[in-house]
mmCIF file of C-alpha atoms in Angstrom:
data_model
loop_
_atom_site.group_PDB
_atom_site.id
_atom_site.type_symbol
_atom_site.label_atom_id
_atom_site.label_comp_id
_atom_site.label_asym_id
_atom_site.label_seq_id
_atom_site.Cartn_x
_atom_site.Cartn_y
_atom_site.Cartn_z
ATOM 1 C CA MET T 1 2.088 15.148 1.767
ATOM 2 C CA ALA T 2 4.788 12.815 3.043
ATOM 3 C CA LEU T 3 4.284 9.088 2.686
ATOM 4 C CA LYS T 4 3.757 7.568 6.126
ATOM 5 C CA ILE T 5 5.399 4.280 7.133
ATOM 6 C CA GLY T 6 4.719 2.583 10.469
ATOM 7 C CA ILE T 7 7.598 0.614 12.001
ATOM 8 C CA VAL T 8 6.284 -2.436 13.876
ATOM 9 C CA GLY T 9 7.673 -5.584 15.418
ATOM 10 C CA LEU T 10 8.100 -7.434 18.681
ATOM 11 C CA PRO T 11 9.729 -5.558 21.573
ATOM 12 C CA ASN T 12 13.543 -5.359 21.484
ATOM 13 C CA VAL T 13 13.970 -6.165 17.782
ATOM 14 C CA GLY T 14 15.651 -2.807 17.043
ATOM 15 C CA LYS T 15 12.659 -0.715 15.948
ATOM 16 C CA SER T 16 13.470 2.379 17.992
ATOM 17 C CA THR T 17 17.183 2.164 17.229
ATOM 18 C CA LEU T 18 16.304 1.981 13.536
ATOM 19 C CA PHE T 19 13.812 4.850 13.856
ATOM 20 C CA ASN T 20 16.393 7.076 15.561
ATOM 21 C CA ALA T 21 18.960 6.264 12.891
ATOM 22 C CA LEU T 22 16.588 6.804 9.958
ATOM 23 C CA THR T 23 15.346 10.120 11.310
ATOM 24 C CA ARG T 24 18.774 11.168 12.650
ATOM 25 C CA SER T 25 17.229 11.801 16.044
ATOM 26 C CA LYS T 26 17.344 10.585 19.603
ATOM 27 C CA GLY T 27 13.583 10.881 19.898
ATOM 28 C CA ALA T 28 12.701 7.244 20.519
ATOM 29 C CA GLU T 29 13.947 5.494 23.606
ATOM 30 C CA ALA T 30 15.933 2.396 22.681
ATOM 31 C CA GLN T 31 16.387 0.357 25.832
ATOM 32 C CA ASN T 32 16.686 -3.311 26.693
ATOM 33 C CA TYR T 33 13.169 -3.843 28.006
ATOM 34 C CA PRO T 34 9.732 -4.297 26.414
ATOM 35 C CA PHE T 35 7.509 -1.282 25.766
ATOM 36 C CA CYS T 36 10.167 1.397 26.218
ATOM 37 C CA THR T 37 8.267 3.144 23.400
ATOM 38 C CA ILE T 38 4.898 4.191 24.803
ATOM 39 C CA GLU T 39 3.597 6.935 22.538
ATOM 40 C CA PRO T 40 4.322 6.491 18.814
ATOM 41 C CA ASN T 41 7.345 8.565 17.760
ATOM 42 C CA VAL T 42 7.117 10.439 14.462
ATOM 43 C CA GLY T 43 9.954 11.673 12.268
ATOM 44 C CA ILE T 44 10.101 13.206 8.778
ATOM 45 C CA VAL T 45 12.933 12.066 6.519
ATOM 46 C CA GLU T 46 13.980 13.710 3.276
ATOM 47 C CA VAL T 47 14.179 11.152 0.491
ATOM 48 C CA PRO T 48 17.752 11.039 -0.834
ATOM 49 C CA ASP T 49 17.758 11.319 -4.641
ATOM 50 C CA LYS T 50 20.993 11.922 -6.539
ATOM 51 C CA ARG T 51 18.959 13.126 -9.521
ATOM 52 C CA LEU T 52 17.536 16.014 -7.508
ATOM 53 C CA SER T 53 21.031 17.070 -6.426
ATOM 54 C CA LYS T 54 22.226 16.932 -10.036
ATOM 55 C CA LEU T 55 19.342 19.082 -11.245
ATOM 56 C CA ALA T 56 20.022 21.589 -8.473
ATOM 57 C CA ASP T 57 23.699 21.790 -9.445
ATOM 58 C CA MET T 58 22.692 22.523 -13.038
ATOM 59 C CA VAL T 59 19.881 25.028 -12.384
ATOM 60 C CA SER T 60 21.204 26.766 -9.218
ATOM 61 C CA PRO T 61 17.724 27.452 -7.841
ATOM 62 C CA GLN T 62 16.811 29.519 -4.793
ATOM 63 C CA LYS T 63 15.293 26.429 -3.126
ATOM 64 C CA VAL T 64 15.671 22.656 -3.404
ATOM 65 C CA ILE T 65 12.773 20.605 -2.063
ATOM 66 C CA PRO T 66 13.013 16.803 -1.902
ATOM 67 C CA THR T 67 10.126 14.425 -1.322
ATOM 68 C CA ALA T 68 9.692 13.140 2.212
ATOM 69 C CA ILE T 69 8.714 10.040 4.133
ATOM 70 C CA GLU T 70 7.200 10.112 7.620
ATOM 71 C CA PHE T 71 8.282 7.251 9.861
ATOM 72 C CA VAL T 72 6.149 6.290 12.856
ATOM 73 C CA ASP T 73 7.815 4.172 15.541
ATOM 74 C CA ILE T 74 4.993 2.118 17.040
ATOM 75 C CA ALA T 75 5.358 0.332 20.380
ATOM 76 C CA GLY T 76 6.290 -3.334 20.225
ATOM 77 C CA LEU T 77 3.382 -5.712 19.758
ATOM 78 C CA VAL T 78 3.241 -9.010 21.634
ATOM 79 C CA LYS T 79 1.202 -12.191 21.371
ATOM 80 C CA GLY T 80 -2.328 -11.338 22.472
ATOM 81 C CA ALA T 81 -2.105 -7.617 21.650
ATOM 82 C CA SER T 82 -5.477 -7.790 19.888
ATOM 83 C CA LYS T 83 -6.931 -9.024 23.199
ATOM 84 C CA GLY T 84 -5.286 -6.285 25.231
ATOM 85 C CA GLU T 85 -1.960 -7.961 26.076
ATOM 86 C CA GLY T 86 1.070 -5.694 26.366
ATOM 87 C CA LEU T 87 -0.050 -2.276 25.243
ATOM 88 C CA GLY T 88 -3.002 -3.687 23.326
ATOM 89 C CA ASN T 89 -5.264 -2.200 20.715
ATOM 90 C CA LYS T 90 -4.137 1.391 21.228
ATOM 91 C CA PHE T 91 -1.124 0.766 19.055
ATOM 92 C CA LEU T 92 -2.936 -1.375 16.535
ATOM 93 C CA GLY T 93 -4.999 1.776 16.014
ATOM 94 C CA ALA T 94 -1.848 3.809 15.356
ATOM 95 C CA ILE T 95 -0.972 1.452 12.493
ATOM 96 C CA ARG T 96 -4.274 2.182 10.738
ATOM 97 C CA GLU T 97 -3.096 5.714 9.953
ATOM 98 C CA VAL T 98 -0.006 4.753 7.911
ATOM 99 C CA ASP T 99 0.349 4.120 4.160
ATOM 100 C CA ALA T 100 2.619 1.098 4.559
ATOM 101 C CA ILE T 101 4.032 -1.080 7.329
ATOM 102 C CA CYS T 102 7.700 -1.827 7.895
ATOM 103 C CA HIS T 103 7.901 -5.012 9.955
ATOM 104 C CA VAL T 104 11.275 -5.236 11.710
ATOM 105 C CA VAL T 105 12.299 -8.831 12.450
ATOM 106 C CA ARG T 106 15.287 -9.625 14.646
ATOM 107 C CA HIS T 107 17.961 -11.795 13.053
ATOM 108 C CA PHE T 108 20.849 -11.266 15.473
ATOM 109 C CA GLU T 109 21.907 -13.126 18.600
ATOM 110 C CA ASP T 110 22.774 -11.031 21.643
ATOM 111 C CA ASP T 111 22.576 -12.361 25.194
ATOM 112 C CA ASP T 112 22.564 -8.795 26.519
ATOM 113 C CA ILE T 113 19.355 -7.882 24.664
ATOM 114 C CA THR T 114 16.286 -9.687 25.935
ATOM 115 C CA HIS T 115 14.146 -11.508 23.401
ATOM 116 C CA VAL T 116 10.515 -11.299 24.502
ATOM 117 C CA GLU T 117 9.896 -14.895 23.335
ATOM 118 C CA GLY T 118 13.101 -16.225 24.900
ATOM 119 C CA SER T 119 14.762 -17.348 21.664
ATOM 120 C CA LEU T 120 15.496 -16.302 18.099
ATOM 121 C CA ASP T 121 13.018 -17.568 15.477
ATOM 122 C CA THR T 122 12.263 -15.233 12.567
ATOM 123 C CA ALA T 123 9.335 -17.269 11.178
ATOM 124 C CA ARG T 124 7.661 -17.465 14.601
ATOM 125 C CA ASP T 125 8.259 -13.770 15.310
ATOM 126 C CA ARG T 126 6.847 -12.771 11.937
ATOM 127 C CA GLY T 127 3.812 -14.970 12.585
ATOM 128 C CA ILE T 128 3.104 -13.417 15.987
ATOM 129 C CA ILE T 129 2.862 -9.905 14.576
ATOM 130 C CA GLU T 130 0.836 -10.888 11.520
ATOM 131 C CA THR T 131 -1.568 -13.002 13.574
ATOM 132 C CA GLU T 132 -2.306 -10.006 15.786
ATOM 133 C CA LEU T 133 -2.943 -7.826 12.743
ATOM 134 C CA ILE T 134 -5.226 -10.486 11.241
ATOM 135 C CA ILE T 135 -7.214 -10.878 14.470
ATOM 136 C CA ALA T 136 -7.624 -7.118 14.749
ATOM 137 C CA ASP T 137 -8.906 -6.958 11.163
ATOM 138 C CA ILE T 138 -11.356 -9.817 11.754
ATOM 139 C CA GLU T 139 -12.798 -8.025 14.768
ATOM 140 C CA SER T 140 -13.005 -4.772 12.801
ATOM 141 C CA LEU T 141 -14.764 -6.499 9.884
ATOM 142 C CA ASP T 142 -17.246 -8.297 12.145
ATOM 143 C CA SER T 143 -18.319 -4.964 13.596
ATOM 144 C CA ARG T 144 -18.498 -3.195 10.250
ATOM 145 C CA MET T 145 -20.324 -6.049 8.521
ATOM 146 C CA ASP T 146 -22.979 -6.078 11.247
ATOM 147 C CA LYS T 147 -23.706 -2.427 10.496
ATOM 148 C CA LEU T 148 -23.757 -3.039 6.731
ATOM 149 C CA GLN T 149 -26.198 -5.964 6.908
ATOM 150 C CA SER T 150 -29.354 -3.890 7.402
ATOM 151 C CA LEU T 151 -28.298 -1.270 4.841
ATOM 152 C CA ALA T 152 -27.570 -3.985 2.287
ATOM 153 C CA ARG T 153 -30.934 -5.635 2.939
ATOM 154 C CA GLY T 154 -32.537 -2.278 2.150
ATOM 155 C CA GLY T 155 -31.154 -2.487 -1.390
ATOM 156 C CA ASP T 156 -28.365 0.109 -1.126
ATOM 157 C CA LYS T 157 -26.083 -0.988 -4.008
ATOM 158 C CA GLU T 158 -22.991 0.660 -2.567
ATOM 159 C CA LYS T 159 -23.478 -1.072 0.779
ATOM 160 C CA ILE T 160 -24.175 -4.404 -0.939
ATOM 161 C CA PHE T 161 -20.847 -4.058 -2.755
ATOM 162 C CA GLU T 162 -18.992 -3.119 0.440
ATOM 163 C CA LEU T 163 -20.517 -6.031 2.339
ATOM 164 C CA SER T 164 -19.685 -8.575 -0.364
ATOM 165 C CA THR T 165 -16.104 -7.261 -0.534
ATOM 166 C CA PHE T 166 -15.679 -7.532 3.223
ATOM 167 C CA GLU T 167 -17.150 -11.060 3.164
ATOM 168 C CA LYS T 168 -14.550 -12.061 0.580
ATOM 169 C CA ILE T 169 -11.742 -10.599 2.715
ATOM 170 C CA LYS T 170 -13.096 -12.222 5.882
ATOM 171 C CA LEU T 171 -12.779 -15.668 4.273
ATOM 172 C CA VAL T 172 -9.104 -14.980 3.561
ATOM 173 C CA LEU T 173 -8.450 -13.699 7.100
ATOM 174 C CA ASP T 174 -10.194 -16.730 8.596
ATOM 175 C CA GLU T 175 -7.608 -18.890 6.794
ATOM 176 C CA GLY T 176 -4.855 -17.036 8.657
ATOM 177 C CA LYS T 177 -3.806 -15.061 5.594
ATOM 178 C CA MET T 178 -3.287 -11.334 5.184
ATOM 179 C CA ALA T 179 -6.044 -9.410 3.391
ATOM 180 C CA ILE T 180 -3.545 -8.225 0.782
ATOM 181 C CA GLU T 181 -3.246 -11.877 -0.369
ATOM 182 C CA ALA T 182 -6.902 -11.884 -1.486
ATOM 183 C CA ASP T 183 -7.771 -12.099 -5.183
ATOM 184 C CA VAL T 184 -9.784 -8.907 -5.731
ATOM 185 C CA THR T 185 -11.127 -6.930 -8.665
ATOM 186 C CA GLU T 186 -9.870 -3.433 -9.468
ATOM 187 C CA GLU T 187 -13.073 -1.952 -8.035
ATOM 188 C CA GLU T 188 -12.665 -3.944 -4.825
ATOM 189 C CA HIS T 189 -9.004 -2.920 -4.612
ATOM 190 C CA VAL T 190 -9.859 0.784 -4.871
ATOM 191 C CA PHE T 191 -12.415 0.409 -2.083
ATOM 192 C CA LEU T 192 -10.127 -1.659 0.169
ATOM 193 C CA LYS T 193 -7.355 0.936 -0.078
ATOM 194 C CA THR T 194 -9.672 3.319 1.785
ATOM 195 C CA ALA T 195 -10.947 0.751 4.293
ATOM 196 C CA GLN T 196 -7.947 1.055 6.683
ATOM 197 C CA LEU T 197 -7.519 -2.682 7.121
ATOM 198 C CA LEU T 198 -4.167 -3.374 8.758
ATOM 199 C CA THR T 199 -3.447 -6.441 6.624
ATOM 200 C CA TYR T 200 -4.297 -4.746 3.315
ATOM 201 C CA LYS T 201 -1.495 -2.213 3.684
ATOM 202 C CA PRO T 202 1.700 -2.789 1.685
ATOM 203 C CA LEU T 203 4.192 -4.621 3.900
ATOM 204 C CA ILE T 204 7.971 -4.294 3.885
ATOM 205 C CA TYR T 205 10.109 -6.621 5.970
ATOM 206 C CA ALA T 206 13.308 -5.213 7.466
ATOM 207 C CA CYS T 207 15.517 -8.021 8.721
ATOM 208 C CA ASN T 208 17.741 -6.546 11.441
ATOM 209 C CA VAL T 209 21.060 -8.382 11.220
ATOM 210 C CA ALA T 210 24.337 -8.164 13.130
ATOM 211 C CA GLU T 211 26.890 -5.649 11.842
ATOM 212 C CA ASN T 212 29.242 -8.354 10.582
ATOM 213 C CA GLU T 213 26.449 -10.105 8.648
ATOM 214 C CA LEU T 214 25.110 -7.202 6.618
ATOM 215 C CA HIS T 215 27.102 -7.990 3.468
ATOM 216 C CA THR T 216 26.883 -11.786 3.798
ATOM 217 C CA VAL T 217 23.230 -12.520 4.644
ATOM 218 C CA SER T 218 21.261 -13.700 1.614
ATOM 219 C CA VAL T 219 17.873 -12.055 1.086
ATOM 220 C CA HIS T 220 16.671 -15.220 -0.675
ATOM 221 C CA GLU T 221 17.696 -17.406 2.276
ATOM 222 C CA VAL T 222 16.087 -15.054 4.804
ATOM 223 C CA LYS T 223 12.839 -15.068 2.825
ATOM 224 C CA SER T 224 12.863 -18.846 2.824
ATOM 225 C CA GLU T 225 13.640 -18.955 6.548
ATOM 226 C CA MET T 226 10.737 -16.593 7.293
ATOM 227 C CA GLY T 227 8.308 -18.381 4.960
ATOM 228 C CA LEU T 228 7.942 -15.401 2.641
ATOM 229 C CA ARG T 229 7.094 -15.363 -1.048
ATOM 230 C CA ASP T 230 9.604 -14.274 -3.699
ATOM 231 C CA THR T 231 7.389 -11.271 -4.420
ATOM 232 C CA ASP T 232 7.455 -10.015 -0.804
ATOM 233 C CA GLN T 233 9.521 -6.891 -0.161
ATOM 234 C CA LEU T 234 12.425 -7.641 2.182
ATOM 235 C CA ILE T 235 15.605 -5.744 2.943
ATOM 236 C CA THR T 236 18.453 -6.627 5.267
ATOM 237 C CA ILE T 237 19.472 -3.823 7.559
ATOM 238 C CA SER T 238 21.692 -3.340 10.597
ATOM 239 C CA ALA T 239 20.077 -0.881 12.982
ATOM 240 C CA LYS T 240 23.419 -0.606 14.794
ATOM 241 C CA ILE T 241 25.210 0.402 11.591
ATOM 242 C CA GLU T 242 22.476 2.887 10.717
ATOM 243 C CA GLU T 243 22.927 4.337 14.206
ATOM 244 C CA ASP T 244 26.666 4.717 13.571
ATOM 245 C CA LEU T 245 25.973 6.466 10.237
ATOM 246 C CA GLN T 246 23.616 9.121 11.533
ATOM 247 C CA ASP T 247 26.321 11.577 12.636
ATOM 248 C CA LEU T 248 28.553 11.116 9.578
ATOM 249 C CA SER T 249 28.839 13.384 6.548
ATOM 250 C CA ALA T 250 27.820 12.075 3.117
ATOM 251 C CA GLU T 251 31.489 11.551 2.219
ATOM 252 C CA ASP T 252 32.283 9.700 5.441
ATOM 253 C CA THR T 253 29.097 7.632 5.071
ATOM 254 C CA LYS T 254 30.191 6.449 1.614
ATOM 255 C CA GLU T 255 33.653 5.566 2.897
ATOM 256 C CA PHE T 256 32.186 3.673 5.857
ATOM 257 C CA LEU T 257 29.783 1.712 3.648
ATOM 258 C CA ASP T 258 32.591 0.907 1.180
ATOM 259 C CA GLU T 259 34.606 -0.576 4.040
ATOM 260 C CA LEU T 260 31.612 -2.756 4.946
ATOM 261 C CA GLY T 261 31.218 -3.935 1.365
ATOM 262 C CA VAL T 262 27.728 -2.465 0.845
ATOM 263 C CA THR T 263 26.713 0.150 -1.701
ATOM 264 C CA ASP T 264 23.921 2.045 0.028
ATOM 265 C CA SER T 265 22.479 2.714 3.455
ATOM 266 C CA GLY T 266 19.531 0.954 5.021
ATOM 267 C CA LEU T 267 17.519 4.150 4.671
ATOM 268 C CA ASP T 268 18.080 4.149 0.905
ATOM 269 C CA ARG T 269 17.071 0.487 0.626
ATOM 270 C CA LEU T 270 14.031 0.958 2.839
ATOM 271 C CA ILE T 271 12.821 3.937 0.811
ATOM 272 C CA GLN T 272 13.330 2.038 -2.449
ATOM 273 C CA ALA T 273 11.350 -0.881 -1.030
ATOM 274 C CA ALA T 274 8.615 1.469 0.196
ATOM 275 C CA TYR T 275 8.291 3.097 -3.225
ATOM 276 C CA ALA T 276 8.112 -0.335 -4.849
ATOM 277 C CA ALA T 277 5.512 -1.577 -2.339
ATOM 278 C CA LEU T 278 3.367 1.538 -2.688
ATOM 279 C CA GLY T 279 3.774 1.788 -6.460
ATOM 280 C CA TYR T 280 5.304 5.283 -6.366
ATOM 281 C CA GLU T 281 7.745 7.060 -8.630
ATOM 282 C CA THR T 282 9.180 10.577 -8.840
ATOM 283 C CA TYR T 283 9.009 13.425 -11.309
ATOM 284 C CA PHE T 284 10.700 16.817 -11.050
ATOM 285 C CA THR T 285 10.015 20.489 -11.627
ATOM 286 C CA ALA T 286 13.132 22.585 -12.249
ATOM 287 C CA GLY T 287 13.319 26.383 -12.390
ATOM 288 C CA VAL T 288 15.474 29.167 -10.998
ATOM 289 C CA GLN T 289 13.105 29.664 -8.069
ATOM 290 C CA GLU T 290 12.792 26.017 -7.127
ATOM 291 C CA VAL T 291 13.932 22.514 -8.037
ATOM 292 C CA ARG T 292 11.552 20.008 -6.513
ATOM 293 C CA ALA T 293 10.774 16.284 -6.466
ATOM 294 C CA TRP T 294 7.164 15.046 -6.454
ATOM 295 C CA ASN T 295 5.713 11.614 -5.595
ATOM 296 C CA ILE T 296 3.096 10.116 -7.909
ATOM 297 C CA LEU T 297 1.619 6.668 -8.408
ATOM 298 C CA LYS T 298 3.014 4.742 -11.358
ATOM 299 C CA GLY T 299 0.656 5.042 -14.286
ATOM 300 C CA SER T 300 -0.399 8.607 -13.419
ATOM 301 C CA THR T 301 -1.362 10.837 -16.321
ATOM 302 C CA ALA T 302 0.102 14.301 -16.812
ATOM 303 C CA PRO T 303 -3.013 16.025 -15.362
ATOM 304 C CA GLN T 304 -2.907 13.732 -12.320
ATOM 305 C CA ALA T 305 0.766 14.563 -11.805
ATOM 306 C CA ALA T 306 -0.060 18.254 -12.067
ATOM 307 C CA GLY T 307 -2.775 17.772 -9.462
ATOM 308 C CA VAL T 308 -0.157 16.736 -6.913
ATOM 309 C CA ILE T 309 1.133 20.321 -7.056
ATOM 310 C CA HIS T 310 -2.338 21.882 -6.908
ATOM 311 C CA THR T 311 -5.833 20.664 -7.759
ATOM 312 C CA ASP T 312 -6.302 23.713 -10.035
ATOM 313 C CA PHE T 313 -3.409 22.469 -12.177
ATOM 314 C CA GLU T 314 -5.281 19.232 -12.849
ATOM 315 C CA LYS T 315 -8.644 20.873 -13.460
ATOM 316 C CA GLY T 316 -7.281 23.446 -15.896
ATOM 317 C CA PHE T 317 -4.551 21.284 -17.473
ATOM 318 C CA ILE T 318 -3.598 22.234 -21.053
ATOM 319 C CA LYS T 319 -0.255 20.513 -21.674
ATOM 320 C CA ALA T 320 3.059 19.616 -20.063
ATOM 321 C CA ASP T 321 6.499 20.520 -21.394
ATOM 322 C CA THR T 322 8.411 17.326 -20.642
ATOM 323 C CA ILE T 323 12.082 16.346 -20.753
ATOM 324 C CA ALA T 324 13.429 12.947 -19.696
ATOM 325 C CA TYR T 325 15.915 13.303 -16.839
ATOM 326 C CA ASP T 326 18.799 11.754 -18.815
ATOM 327 C CA ASP T 327 18.165 14.155 -21.704
ATOM 328 C CA PHE T 328 17.982 17.143 -19.355
ATOM 329 C CA VAL T 329 21.408 16.239 -17.948
ATOM 330 C CA GLU T 330 23.016 15.235 -21.247
ATOM 331 C CA PHE T 331 22.075 18.475 -23.021
ATOM 332 C CA GLY T 332 22.830 20.812 -20.145
ATOM 333 C CA GLY T 333 19.347 21.784 -19.073
ATOM 334 C CA GLU T 334 16.033 22.882 -20.561
ATOM 335 C CA LEU T 335 17.418 25.123 -23.309
ATOM 336 C CA GLY T 336 19.930 22.546 -24.550
ATOM 337 C CA ALA T 337 17.326 19.781 -24.473
ATOM 338 C CA LYS T 338 14.894 21.961 -26.415
ATOM 339 C CA GLU T 339 17.514 22.759 -29.072
ATOM 340 C CA ALA T 340 18.259 19.028 -29.365
ATOM 341 C CA GLY T 341 14.566 18.281 -29.918
ATOM 342 C CA LYS T 342 14.230 16.498 -26.577
ATOM 343 C CA LEU T 343 11.541 18.746 -25.090
ATOM 344 C CA ARG T 344 8.134 17.247 -25.750
ATOM 345 C CA GLN T 345 4.688 18.773 -25.336
ATOM 346 C CA GLU T 346 2.523 16.081 -23.776
ATOM 347 C CA GLY T 347 -1.265 16.078 -23.447
ATOM 348 C CA LYS T 348 -3.888 14.713 -21.096
ATOM 349 C CA ASP T 349 -3.291 11.051 -21.971
ATOM 350 C CA TYR T 350 0.475 11.087 -21.368
ATOM 351 C CA ILE T 351 1.649 8.606 -18.710
ATOM 352 C CA VAL T 352 4.377 10.266 -16.678
ATOM 353 C CA LYS T 353 7.711 8.420 -16.509
ATOM 354 C CA ASP T 354 9.968 8.197 -13.466
ATOM 355 C CA GLY T 355 12.468 11.064 -13.633
ATOM 356 C CA ASP T 356 10.543 13.272 -16.079
ATOM 357 C CA VAL T 357 11.292 16.979 -15.707
ATOM 358 C CA MET T 358 7.998 18.776 -16.281
ATOM 359 C CA HIS T 359 6.494 22.259 -16.630
ATOM 360 C CA PHE T 360 2.701 22.441 -16.668
ATOM 361 C CA LYS T 361 0.519 24.885 -18.559
ATOM 362 C CA PHE T 362 -3.063 25.330 -17.412
ATOM 363 C CA ASN T 363 -6.089 27.602 -17.367
ATOM 364 C CA VAL T 364 -7.078 29.166 -14.073
#
């Protein structure tokens, strides 16, 4: 399944322009007025990976299948959205379905594009969106905790644990902080990942800058300006440039980016940030029928990686023939790597590395 990223922000910050550029579509209206996006727009984007292209060139398979990311363009939130202002809770609900949130913050001046708050202030704009998410989570927790109270009083250990975890998170939210800032145990973290709290989702900030600022704006300075931590994921991006790139070939894209003094597109940087925020990495399968990239969580064992292909692979896992990507390329493919002693047979405890080329053996 594709990873799902929701694009949020105030109206007129460039969300729909960015969405159209990322998905190479014209699906989302991008106009100079609030709420031009009514229903969430959805687009699937193939994840660019030069390693996959290299493997395909070497193996010449019948099919090449990259991993994918699903972007959801969610209508602009405004102050008071949690209380029904603007388009209200309907779109807060849409955010609950995504794996991570990309918060687009406007960093460009343009008198022709209305700013819903009347002026440019990245820290204020960031705070408006996050406050609405926090309020929505508080209301959600209040309702859920009320229902858990009686079950917990009855001695249900699972419900006692859930209630105590929610109480811990509620204290953090009441301080105006995001749930993801809470100090939680591993058990609490596993539970919270399934709880669909808006503020516990990994958050990536996309600072939408003017075209002439893309190669000069400092990420460190923007983080400081917005009141972010060093550990927060932030990329600078120009939605206008991404829009200009969408109709170009790969060769023309590289030439265009070189002229701008940047090395990769906003899509590439956003995907890298999303993988980092979600803790994902990629392994490959490579055969004459198919060369394919697969997403797994960092720290996944070989059986867990096999389970991404099919649950039967995990259940009946025997071993995994494994070649590091660099070795696969250096020695000309599977046969050359095997002759060079670079093909390893890994068992159930093996932790898969980013870029591993794998072939699983299992019992049906």
